[in-house]
Coordinates of C-alpha atoms and ligand atoms in Angstrom, one line a residue:
M1 CA 0.0 0.0 0.0
E2 CA 1.3 3.5 -0.8
N3 CA 2.5 5.5 2.1
N4 CA 1.9 9.1 1.0
L5 CA 4.3 10.5 3.6
L6 CA 7.3 8.6 2.2
S7 CA 6.4 7.8 -1.4
T8 CA 8.0 9.8 -4.1
N9 CA 8.5 9.8 -7.9
V10 CA 11.9 10.4 -9.5
A11 CA 11.6 11.0 -13.2
G12 CA 8.7 8.6 -13.5
L13 CA 10.2 6.0 -11.2
Q14 CA 7.6 5.4 -8.5
L15 CA 9.3 4.7 -5.1
E16 CA 7.5 3.6 -2.0
N17 CA 10.2 5.4 0.0
P18 CA 13.2 7.5 -1.0
T19 CA 15.9 4.9 -0.2
I20 CA 17.6 3.0 -3.0
L21 CA 20.4 0.4 -3.0
A22 CA 23.6 1.9 -4.4
S23 CA 25.3 0.1 -7.3
G24 CA 28.1 -2.3 -6.4
V25 CA 26.8 -3.5 -3.1
L26 CA 25.0 -6.9 -3.0
G27 CA 24.2 -6.0 -6.6
Y28 CA 24.4 -9.2 -8.8
S29 CA 21.9 -11.9 -8.0
A30 CA 18.2 -11.4 -8.0
E31 CA 18.0 -13.1 -4.6
S32 CA 20.4 -10.7 -3.0
L33 CA 18.7 -7.7 -4.6
N34 CA 15.4 -9.1 -3.3
R35 CA 16.9 -9.4 0.2
V36 CA 17.6 -5.6 0.1
A37 CA 14.1 -4.9 -1.2
K38 CA 12.7 -6.9 1.6
G39 CA 14.9 -4.9 4.0
G40 CA 12.9 -1.9 3.0
A41 CA 14.7 -0.4 -0.1
G42 CA 12.4 1.7 -2.3
G43 CA 14.5 0.7 -5.3
V44 CA 17.7 -1.1 -6.3
V45 CA 20.6 -0.5 -8.5
T46 CA 22.6 -3.5 -9.8
K47 CA 26.4 -3.7 -10.0
S48 CA 27.7 -2.2 -13.2
I49 CA 27.3 -4.4 -16.3
G50 CA 29.3 -4.2 -19.5
I51 CA 29.2 -5.7 -22.9
E52 CA 31.7 -8.6 -22.2
P53 CA 32.4 -10.5 -18.9
R54 CA 35.2 -9.0 -16.8
V55 CA 37.0 -10.8 -14.0
G56 CA 38.0 -7.7 -12.1
Y57 CA 41.2 -7.1 -10.1
P58 CA 43.0 -9.7 -8.0
N59 CA 42.8 -9.4 -4.2
P60 CA 43.1 -7.4 -2.1
T61 CA 40.2 -5.4 -3.6
V62 CA 38.8 -3.8 -0.4
V63 CA 40.6 -2.2 2.5
Q64 CA 39.2 -0.6 5.6
A65 CA 39.9 3.1 6.0
E66 CA 39.0 5.6 8.7
A67 CA 35.2 5.9 8.6
G68 CA 34.9 4.1 5.3
I69 CA 36.3 1.6 2.9
I70 CA 38.4 1.8 -0.2
N71 CA 37.6 -0.6 -3.0
A72 CA 39.1 -1.4 -6.3
M73 CA 36.9 -4.3 -7.5
G74 CA 37.7 -3.5 -11.2
L75 CA 34.2 -3.9 -12.6
P76 CA 33.8 -7.6 -12.2
N77 CA 30.6 -8.6 -14.1
P78 CA 29.2 -11.5 -16.2
G79 CA 28.4 -9.3 -19.3
I80 CA 25.0 -8.2 -20.3
D81 CA 24.0 -11.3 -22.3
V82 CA 24.3 -13.5 -19.3
Y83 CA 23.0 -10.9 -16.8
A84 CA 19.9 -10.3 -18.9
Q85 CA 18.5 -13.5 -17.4
E86 CA 19.1 -12.2 -13.9
I87 CA 17.3 -8.9 -14.8
K88 CA 14.3 -11.0 -16.0
F89 CA 14.4 -13.0 -12.7
C90 CA 14.6 -9.7 -10.7
K91 CA 11.5 -8.5 -12.4
T92 CA 9.6 -11.6 -11.3
L93 CA 10.9 -11.4 -7.7
L94 CA 11.1 -7.7 -6.8
R95 CA 8.2 -5.3 -6.2
V96 CA 10.4 -2.2 -6.4
P97 CA 12.0 -0.5 -9.5
V98 CA 15.1 -2.3 -10.8
I99 CA 17.8 0.2 -12.1
V100 CA 20.6 -1.5 -14.1
S101 CA 24.0 0.2 -13.8
V102 CA 25.7 0.2 -17.2
F103 CA 29.3 0.8 -18.3
G104 CA 31.1 0.7 -21.6
Y105 CA 34.4 1.7 -23.3
S106 CA 32.6 3.8 -25.9
A107 CA 29.2 5.6 -26.4
D108 CA 28.1 2.8 -28.6
E109 CA 28.9 0.1 -26.0
Y110 CA 26.9 2.1 -23.3
A111 CA 24.0 2.3 -25.7
T112 CA 24.1 -1.4 -26.6
V113 CA 24.2 -2.6 -23.0
A114 CA 21.5 -0.1 -22.0
K115 CA 19.2 -1.4 -24.8
K116 CA 19.7 -5.0 -23.7
A117 CA 19.1 -4.1 -20.1
V118 CA 15.8 -2.4 -20.9
A119 CA 14.8 -5.3 -23.2
A120 CA 15.3 -7.6 -20.3
G121 CA 13.0 -5.5 -18.1
A122 CA 15.1 -2.7 -16.5
D123 CA 12.9 0.1 -15.2
A124 CA 15.8 2.6 -15.7
V125 CA 19.5 2.6 -16.4
E126 CA 22.2 4.3 -14.4
L127 CA 25.2 5.2 -16.5
N128 CA 28.4 4.6 -14.6
V129 CA 30.6 7.2 -16.0
S130 CA 32.5 7.7 -12.7
C131 CA 34.4 4.6 -11.6
P132 CA 37.6 6.2 -10.4
H133 CA 40.1 3.4 -11.1
V134 CA 39.4 1.5 -14.4
Q135 CA 41.1 2.7 -17.5
F136 CA 39.2 3.8 -20.6
T137 CA 35.8 3.8 -19.0
G138 CA 34.2 5.4 -15.9
A139 CA 35.7 8.7 -14.7
E140 CA 37.7 9.0 -17.9
I141 CA 34.4 9.6 -19.6
G142 CA 32.5 11.3 -16.7
Q143 CA 35.3 13.8 -16.1
N144 CA 35.2 15.0 -19.8
P145 CA 32.0 16.9 -20.6
K146 CA 32.3 16.2 -24.3
H147 CA 32.7 12.4 -23.9
L148 CA 30.0 12.4 -21.2
A149 CA 27.5 14.2 -23.5
E150 CA 28.2 11.8 -26.3
V151 CA 27.5 8.7 -24.1
V152 CA 24.3 10.2 -22.7
E153 CA 23.0 11.2 -26.2
K154 CA 23.7 7.8 -27.6
V155 CA 21.9 6.0 -24.7
K156 CA 19.0 8.5 -24.9
A157 CA 18.5 7.6 -28.6
A158 CA 18.6 3.9 -27.8
I159 CA 16.1 3.6 -24.9
G160 CA 12.8 5.0 -23.8
K161 CA 13.4 4.5 -20.0
P162 CA 14.7 7.0 -17.5
I163 CA 18.5 7.6 -17.7
L164 CA 20.4 8.3 -14.4
V165 CA 23.9 9.5 -14.7
K166 CA 26.2 8.8 -11.8
L167 CA 28.6 11.7 -11.4
S168 CA 32.2 11.7 -10.4
P169 CA 33.2 13.8 -7.3
N170 CA 36.8 13.7 -8.6
V171 CA 36.5 16.9 -10.7
A172 CA 37.3 20.6 -10.1
D173 CA 33.7 21.7 -10.7
I174 CA 30.9 19.1 -10.6
T175 CA 28.4 21.5 -12.1
V176 CA 30.2 21.4 -15.5
T177 CA 29.8 17.7 -15.9
A178 CA 26.3 17.8 -14.4
R179 CA 25.2 20.4 -16.9
A180 CA 26.7 18.4 -19.8
A181 CA 24.8 15.3 -18.7
V182 CA 21.5 17.1 -18.4
E183 CA 21.9 19.0 -21.7
A184 CA 22.6 15.7 -23.4
G185 CA 19.4 14.2 -22.0
A186 CA 20.0 12.8 -18.5
D187 CA 16.7 12.5 -16.6
V188 CA 18.3 12.1 -13.2
L189 CA 21.8 12.8 -11.7
T190 CA 23.2 10.5 -9.0
A191 CA 25.7 12.4 -7.0
V192 CA 28.2 10.9 -6.3
N193 CA 30.5 7.8 -7.0
T194 CA 33.5 7.1 -4.8
L195 CA 36.4 9.5 -4.1
K196 CA 39.8 8.4 -5.6
A197 CA 41.9 7.2 -2.6
M198 CA 44.6 4.8 -1.5
A199 CA 46.0 3.0 1.5
I200 CA 49.6 2.1 2.3
D201 CA 50.8 -0.6 4.7
S202 CA 53.6 0.8 7.0
E203 CA 55.0 -2.7 7.6
T204 CA 55.2 -3.9 4.0
M205 CA 55.8 -0.3 2.9
R206 CA 53.5 -1.0 -0.2
P207 CA 50.1 0.1 -1.3
I208 CA 47.5 -2.4 0.0
L209 CA 45.1 -2.7 -2.9
S210 CA 46.4 -4.8 -5.8
N211 CA 45.3 -1.9 -8.1
L212 CA 47.2 0.5 -5.8
K213 CA 44.3 3.1 -5.9
G214 CA 40.6 2.7 -5.4
G215 CA 37.4 4.5 -4.4
L216 CA 36.6 5.7 -0.9
S217 CA 33.0 5.3 0.3
G218 CA 31.2 5.5 3.7
P219 CA 30.8 8.2 6.3
A220 CA 34.2 9.8 5.5
V221 CA 32.9 11.0 2.1
K222 CA 29.5 12.3 3.3
P223 CA 30.3 16.0 3.6
V224 CA 31.9 16.0 0.2
A225 CA 28.9 14.2 -1.4
L226 CA 26.5 16.5 0.4
R227 CA 28.4 19.6 -1.0
C228 CA 28.2 18.0 -4.5
V229 CA 24.4 17.6 -4.3
Y230 CA 24.1 21.2 -3.0
D231 CA 26.3 22.6 -5.9
V232 CA 24.4 20.6 -8.6
R233 CA 21.1 21.9 -7.2
E234 CA 22.3 25.5 -7.2
A235 CA 23.4 25.2 -10.8
L236 CA 20.5 23.1 -12.1
P237 CA 17.3 23.9 -10.2
D238 CA 15.0 21.5 -12.0
V239 CA 16.9 18.2 -12.5
P240 CA 16.0 15.4 -10.1
I241 CA 19.1 14.4 -8.0
I242 CA 19.7 11.1 -6.1
G243 CA 22.2 11.6 -3.3
C244 CA 24.9 9.0 -2.7
G245 CA 27.9 9.0 -0.4
G246 CA 28.2 7.9 3.2
I247 CA 24.4 7.8 4.0
T248 CA 24.1 5.7 7.1
D249 CA 21.2 6.9 9.1
W250 CA 17.9 8.9 8.7
K251 CA 19.7 12.2 9.5
D252 CA 22.1 11.8 6.7
A253 CA 19.2 11.0 4.3
V254 CA 17.3 14.2 5.5
E255 CA 20.4 16.3 5.0
F256 CA 20.8 15.1 1.4
M257 CA 17.2 15.9 0.7
L258 CA 17.5 19.3 2.2
A259 CA 20.5 19.8 -0.1
G260 CA 18.4 18.9 -3.1
A261 CA 18.1 15.1 -3.4
S262 CA 14.7 13.6 -4.1
A263 CA 16.0 10.2 -3.0
V264 CA 19.2 8.7 -1.6
Q265 CA 21.3 5.7 -2.4
V266 CA 22.8 3.6 0.4
G267 CA 25.8 1.3 -0.1
T268 CA 28.6 1.0 2.4
A269 CA 26.2 1.2 5.4
I270 CA 24.8 -2.2 4.4
G271 CA 28.2 -3.7 5.0
L272 CA 28.5 -2.0 8.3
E273 CA 25.0 -2.9 9.3
N274 CA 22.6 -5.0 7.1
P275 CA 19.8 -4.7 4.6
E276 CA 17.4 -3.6 7.3
V277 CA 19.3 -0.3 7.3
F278 CA 16.8 0.8 4.6
Q279 CA 13.9 0.3 7.0
T280 CA 15.7 2.0 9.8
I281 CA 16.5 5.0 7.7
T282 CA 12.9 5.2 6.3
K283 CA 11.4 5.0 9.8
G284 CA 13.7 7.8 11.1
V285 CA 12.7 10.0 8.1
E286 CA 9.1 9.4 8.8
V287 CA 9.4 10.3 12.5
Y288 CA 11.3 13.5 11.5
L289 CA 8.6 14.5 8.9
R290 CA 5.8 13.9 11.4
K291 CA 7.6 15.9 14.1
K292 CA 8.0 18.8 11.7
N293 CA 4.4 18.5 10.4
Y294 CA 5.3 17.7 6.8
R295 CA 2.8 15.7 4.8
S296 CA 5.3 14.4 2.2
V297 CA 9.0 13.7 2.0
K298 CA 8.8 15.7 -1.3
E299 CA 8.2 18.9 0.8
I300 CA 11.7 18.9 2.4
V301 CA 13.7 18.6 -0.9
N302 CA 15.8 21.7 -1.5
L303 CA 14.9 23.5 1.7
A304 CA 18.5 24.2 2.6
H305 CA 18.6 26.6 -0.4
R306 CA 16.0 29.0 1.0
S307 CA 17.5 32.4 1.6
Ligands
RRO1 O1 34.0 -2.0 -9.6 C1 34.6 -1.1 -9.0 O2 35.8 -1.2 -8.7 C2 34.0 0.2 -8.7 C3 33.1 0.8 -9.6 BR1 32.5 0.1 -11.1 C4 32.6 2.1 -9.3 O3 31.9 2.8 -10.0 N1 33.0 2.7 -8.1 C5 33.9 2.1 -7.3 O4 34.2 2.6 -6.2 N2 34.3 0.8 -7.6

């Protein structure tokens, strides 16, 4: 049953509540995505899928950092032709929107994967143009407004479902890439992917991750991600934004909405807690809204921008 207080709509995606599983976390099998949906997520984003299978980087691929984790998984995925079956299975199991994260090495590859994902039943695609540590894809595209626009335009021409673009925080001015994505046809901006980072072991005197560098997520990045959402909202008053970066509790979620996000993605907090984190966040947001006498979560979006 629809809960009017918490339900929202992001570019046509109807969400029972504004919490969404972030890409890359528990994001492959329909069963694990369903576990997250049952834990209270209003929507799910899959791990990023490309045209061909990729093994990813050798271990270690994850290292604990202060107030977060650094990962360099290296885009492991089974390829869209195999994963299409899992998307179909997701659509039979899950009662929440399924957003398929897509990557490619060219605009044409992004479009091909997106088209196959939608044909398999994806409710929307999220273009991963921001992985900070895989060559020739990810941030190499998302940090370049011209390449980014080309990818979004090609995908827009290929599919009729909402296109989310996941922005990189590893840029001088996030509003430049945000604007390029929107002008090329992005329906929603997800802000943001992980911050480029590394860890060094003082005993071995070597970088810990096999890839040397990776992406930092978790509470450590929250203030940066929050600033990114705020900046994008100031520059682009109308585009729906989904906040992502260190969201762990209801207060974080509320702060991102006040900054301009219509919904939030939760990733690292699942590892630290469990899939029920979605329910916990949603309940906290509900208590906050009631206490402040709001009738809908939509009413608090952007309020930090009032003069
Ligand atoms: O797979 C990864 O290593 C990865 C990806 Br695709 C991404 O977008 N962000 C990240 O931190 N790791």
